[in-house]
Coordinates of C-alpha atoms in Angstrom, one line a residue:
M6 CA -2.0 16.8 -13.8
N7 CA 1.1 14.8 -14.5
D8 CA 2.8 16.6 -11.6
A9 CA -0.1 15.8 -9.3
L10 CA -0.1 12.1 -10.4
S11 CA 3.6 12.0 -9.7
V12 CA 3.3 13.4 -6.2
V13 CA 0.3 11.4 -5.2
G14 CA 2.0 8.3 -6.6
Q15 CA 5.0 8.9 -4.4
L16 CA 2.8 9.5 -1.4
R17 CA 1.1 6.2 -2.1
D18 CA 4.4 4.4 -2.3
L19 CA 5.5 6.0 1.0
A20 CA 2.2 5.0 2.6
S21 CA 2.7 1.4 1.5
E22 CA 5.6 1.3 4.0
P23 CA 4.1 0.7 7.5
Q24 CA 6.7 2.7 9.4
N25 CA 5.9 5.8 7.4
R26 CA 2.2 5.9 8.0
E27 CA 2.0 7.8 11.3
A28 CA 4.4 10.5 10.1
I29 CA 2.5 11.0 6.9
V30 CA -0.8 11.5 8.7
Q31 CA 0.8 13.9 11.3
D32 CA 2.4 16.0 8.5
Q33 CA 0.7 19.4 8.1
G34 CA 0.5 19.1 4.3
C35 CA 0.2 15.6 3.1
L36 CA -3.2 14.5 4.5
P37 CA -5.0 17.8 3.5
G38 CA -3.4 17.3 0.1
L39 CA -4.7 13.8 -0.3
V40 CA -8.2 15.1 0.6
L41 CA -7.9 17.7 -2.2
F42 CA -6.9 15.0 -4.6
L43 CA -10.2 13.3 -4.0
D44 CA -12.0 16.2 -5.9
V45 CA -10.0 15.9 -9.1
Q46 CA -11.5 14.4 -12.3
D47 CA -8.4 12.3 -13.3
E48 CA -9.1 8.7 -12.3
D49 CA -5.5 7.7 -12.1
V50 CA -4.9 10.5 -9.5
L51 CA -8.1 9.5 -7.7
L52 CA -7.1 5.8 -7.5
A53 CA -3.6 6.7 -6.3
A54 CA -5.0 9.0 -3.6
L55 CA -7.5 6.3 -2.4
Q56 CA -4.8 3.7 -2.3
A57 CA -2.6 6.0 -0.2
L58 CA -5.5 6.6 2.2
R59 CA -6.2 2.9 2.4
Y60 CA -2.6 2.2 3.3
L61 CA -2.6 5.0 5.9
A62 CA -5.8 3.5 7.5
E63 CA -4.0 0.2 8.0
L64 CA -2.5 1.9 11.1
R65 CA -5.5 2.1 13.5
L66 CA -4.2 5.1 15.5
N67 CA -4.4 7.1 12.2
I68 CA -8.1 6.6 11.8
P69 CA -9.4 9.2 14.2
T70 CA -7.1 11.9 12.7
M71 CA -8.0 10.9 9.2
S72 CA -11.8 10.8 9.8
N73 CA -11.6 14.2 11.5
E74 CA -9.5 15.8 8.7
L75 CA -11.4 18.8 7.2
G76 CA -13.3 17.6 4.1
M77 CA -12.2 14.0 4.3
M78 CA -15.6 12.3 4.8
V79 CA -17.5 14.8 2.7
S80 CA -15.1 14.2 -0.2
L81 CA -15.4 10.5 0.1
E82 CA -19.2 10.7 0.2
N83 CA -19.2 12.9 -3.0
L84 CA -16.8 10.5 -4.7
I85 CA -19.1 7.6 -3.9
D86 CA -22.1 9.5 -5.3
R87 CA -20.2 10.6 -8.4
E88 CA -21.3 9.1 -11.7
G89 CA -19.1 7.6 -14.3
L90 CA -16.3 6.3 -12.1
S91 CA -14.7 2.9 -12.6
V92 CA -15.7 0.0 -10.4
E93 CA -12.2 -0.1 -8.8
V94 CA -12.3 3.6 -7.8
L95 CA -15.8 3.4 -6.5
S96 CA -15.1 0.2 -4.5
L97 CA -12.0 1.6 -2.9
A98 CA -13.7 4.8 -2.0
K99 CA -16.5 2.8 -0.3
E100 CA -13.9 0.7 1.5
V101 CA -11.9 3.7 2.8
Y102 CA -15.2 5.5 3.9
G103 CA -16.3 2.4 5.7
I104 CA -13.0 2.1 7.6
L105 CA -12.9 5.7 8.6
S106 CA -16.6 5.8 9.7
A107 CA -16.5 2.6 11.7
P108 CA -15.9 2.7 15.5
V109 CA -12.2 2.1 16.2
Q110 CA -11.6 -0.9 18.4
R111 CA -8.3 -1.1 20.4
T112 CA -6.1 -3.9 19.5
P113 CA -3.9 -5.3 22.4
E114 CA -0.3 -4.5 21.8
R115 CA 0.7 -8.1 22.1
E116 CA -1.8 -9.2 19.5
R117 CA -0.8 -6.4 17.1
R118 CA 2.8 -7.4 17.3
K119 CA 1.9 -11.0 16.4
K120 CA 0.0 -10.1 13.3
P121 CA 2.1 -11.4 10.4
Q122 CA 1.1 -8.8 7.8
F123 CA 4.3 -6.8 7.2
F124 CA 7.9 -7.6 7.2
I125 CA 9.5 -4.4 6.0
N126 CA 12.9 -3.2 5.0
S127 CA 11.9 -0.2 2.9
T128 CA 15.4 1.0 1.9
N129 CA 16.4 -2.2 0.3
K130 CA 17.7 -1.8 -3.2
K131 CA 16.9 -5.3 -4.3
A132 CA 13.1 -5.1 -3.9
K133 CA 10.3 -4.8 -6.4
S134 CA 6.5 -4.6 -6.0
V135 CA 4.0 -6.9 -7.7
T136 CA 0.2 -6.5 -7.7
L137 CA -1.9 -9.7 -7.8
H138 CA -5.6 -10.1 -8.4
I139 CA -6.6 -13.1 -6.2
Q140 CA -9.7 -15.0 -7.2
G141 CA -11.5 -16.3 -4.1
L142 CA -10.4 -13.5 -1.8
D143 CA -13.8 -12.9 -0.4
S144 CA -13.5 -13.0 3.4
T145 CA -11.0 -12.7 6.3
D146 CA -10.6 -16.5 6.3
Q147 CA -9.4 -16.5 2.7
R148 CA -7.2 -13.5 3.5
G149 CA -5.6 -15.5 6.3
L150 CA -5.0 -18.4 3.9
C151 CA -3.3 -16.0 1.5
E152 CA -1.2 -14.4 4.2
A153 CA 0.0 -17.9 5.4
A154 CA 0.9 -18.9 1.8
L155 CA 2.9 -15.7 1.1
L156 CA 4.7 -15.9 4.4
K157 CA 6.1 -19.3 3.4
V158 CA 7.8 -17.9 0.2
K159 CA 11.4 -17.0 0.7
G160 CA 12.0 -13.6 -0.7
V161 CA 8.7 -12.0 0.3
I162 CA 9.3 -8.7 2.2
S163 CA 5.9 -7.3 2.8
F164 CA 2.3 -7.4 1.5
T165 CA -1.0 -5.6 2.0
F166 CA -4.5 -6.2 0.8
Q167 CA -7.3 -4.3 -0.9
M168 CA -10.2 -6.6 -0.2
A169 CA -12.8 -4.7 -2.2
S170 CA -10.9 -5.2 -5.4
K171 CA -9.4 -8.6 -4.5
R172 CA -5.9 -7.2 -4.8
C173 CA -2.7 -7.9 -3.0
T174 CA 0.4 -5.8 -3.4
V175 CA 3.6 -7.7 -2.6
R176 CA 7.1 -6.4 -2.1
I177 CA 9.6 -9.1 -3.0
R178 CA 13.3 -9.6 -3.9
S179 CA 14.0 -8.5 -7.4
D180 CA 15.3 -12.0 -8.2
L181 CA 12.1 -13.7 -7.0
A182 CA 9.9 -14.9 -9.9
T183 CA 6.2 -13.7 -9.7
E184 CA 5.3 -17.3 -10.5
S185 CA 6.5 -18.3 -7.1
L186 CA 3.8 -16.2 -5.5
V187 CA 1.1 -17.5 -7.8
S188 CA 2.3 -21.1 -7.1
A189 CA 2.2 -20.6 -3.3
I190 CA -1.3 -19.1 -3.5
A191 CA -2.5 -21.9 -5.8
E192 CA -1.4 -24.4 -3.1
T193 CA -4.2 -23.2 -0.9
K194 CA -6.6 -25.1 -3.3
V195 CA -9.2 -22.4 -2.9
L196 CA -7.4 -19.3 -4.2
S197 CA -5.8 -18.5 -7.5
A198 CA -3.9 -15.4 -8.6
K199 CA -3.1 -13.4 -11.8
Q200 CA -0.6 -10.5 -12.1
V201 CA -2.0 -7.0 -12.6
V202 CA -0.1 -4.9 -15.2
K203 CA -0.9 -1.9 -17.4
N204 CA -0.9 -2.1 -21.2
E205 CA 0.4 0.5 -23.6
A206 CA -3.0 2.3 -23.3
G207 CA -2.6 2.6 -19.5
E208 CA -5.4 0.0 -18.9
E209 CA -5.1 -2.6 -16.3
V210 CA -5.0 -6.2 -17.6
L211 CA -4.7 -9.5 -15.8
I212 CA -1.8 -11.8 -16.8
P213 CA -2.2 -15.5 -16.0
L214 CA 1.0 -17.2 -14.9
N215 CA 2.0 -20.8 -14.7
P216 CA 2.1 -21.8 -11.0
S217 CA 4.2 -24.9 -11.8
A218 CA 6.8 -23.0 -13.8
V219 CA 9.1 -22.5 -10.8
E220 CA 10.0 -24.2 -7.6
V221 CA 9.0 -22.3 -4.6
Q222 CA 11.7 -21.8 -1.9
Q223 CA 10.0 -21.8 1.5
N224 CA 11.0 -20.1 4.7
S225 CA 11.4 -22.4 7.7
A226 CA 9.9 -19.9 10.1
I227 CA 9.3 -16.3 9.0
P228 CA 10.6 -14.3 6.0
D229 CA 14.2 -13.2 6.2
Y230 CA 15.0 -9.5 6.2
L231 CA 16.9 -8.7 3.1
P232 CA 20.6 -7.5 3.5
E233 CA 21.5 -3.9 2.7
E234 CA 24.1 -3.0 0.2
E235 CA 25.2 0.3 1.8
E236 CA 23.3 0.8 5.0
S237 CA 21.8 -1.2 7.8
P238 CA 18.2 -0.6 9.0
E239 CA 19.5 -0.5 12.6
K240 CA 21.6 2.5 11.8
D241 CA 18.6 4.4 10.4
L242 CA 15.9 4.0 13.1
N243 CA 15.6 7.7 13.7
R244 CA 14.4 8.5 10.2
A245 CA 10.6 8.8 10.2
I246 CA 10.1 8.7 6.5
S247 CA 12.0 6.9 3.8
R248 CA 11.5 7.4 0.1
P249 CA 11.5 4.0 -1.6
T250 CA 13.2 5.0 -4.8
A251 CA 15.2 8.2 -4.2
Q252 CA 17.6 9.9 -1.9
M253 CA 16.7 12.6 0.6
D254 CA 16.5 16.1 -0.9
A255 CA 19.2 18.6 -0.2
N256 CA 16.8 21.0 1.5
G257 CA 15.1 18.5 3.7
S258 CA 13.1 15.3 3.4
W259 CA 11.2 14.4 0.3
I260 CA 8.0 14.4 2.4
N261 CA 8.5 18.1 3.0
A262 CA 9.0 18.7 -0.7
A263 CA 5.7 16.9 -1.4
A264 CA 3.9 18.9 1.2
S265 CA 5.3 22.1 -0.3
F266 CA 4.1 21.0 -3.8
L267 CA 0.6 20.4 -2.5
T268 CA 0.5 23.8 -0.9
K269 CA 1.7 25.6 -4.0
T270 CA -0.6 23.6 -6.3
F271 CA -3.9 23.9 -4.3
Y272 CA -3.6 27.0 -2.1
W273 CA -2.7 29.9 -4.5

């Protein structure tokens, strides 16, 4: 199961990057593999698979393909009815099911471009990810406040939300203190944040941080794209999938290797 967790974790990381989402869903092996992961007993694998599906569903054009994928909705329904699951897994399963079963409304292209949710430079070598639990994140209004607060912090690259669990995953410069995020969120006066980390037992714990411990550097307009050490994003526009933490495999892209692993693991 360690191999399965590694693969689904990498798929989740790839899915966290907006420009990868369409390619992952269109791949012949990845989406069926994620459906099969929904039937395993290991909660870490289940959570990673659901997180990957939640990221993929952020791209609206993916939703019809995902909802029509063989076994997707049935597996989600079975997961929702399964006893003994953690609240986090159950809540995320319900959220993904709700998104995939809801009617898809078209978003005007101009409005979609203006939505300030992601500012991505996925190949940047100076980035890290931080997961925050945000108290008060109960509605789209509070989400908007949180988005506005994070966009003001210099060094924020991207962020995405899991509303059911009140979580926000933020990609930031490696030299940006997590306290800066907490401080910016605290300035909304209605939201507060704690960092989510895992202890030695693998259990998630919430770490309170001092919002006044650092001075927050703010952007004057929108977050700056981070500079590349070896390559420029403009030179890499034709690459559909980028692996966040590794180079491309010698025999093809990592996504093909992942699909091959899924096929070998579950189909023979």
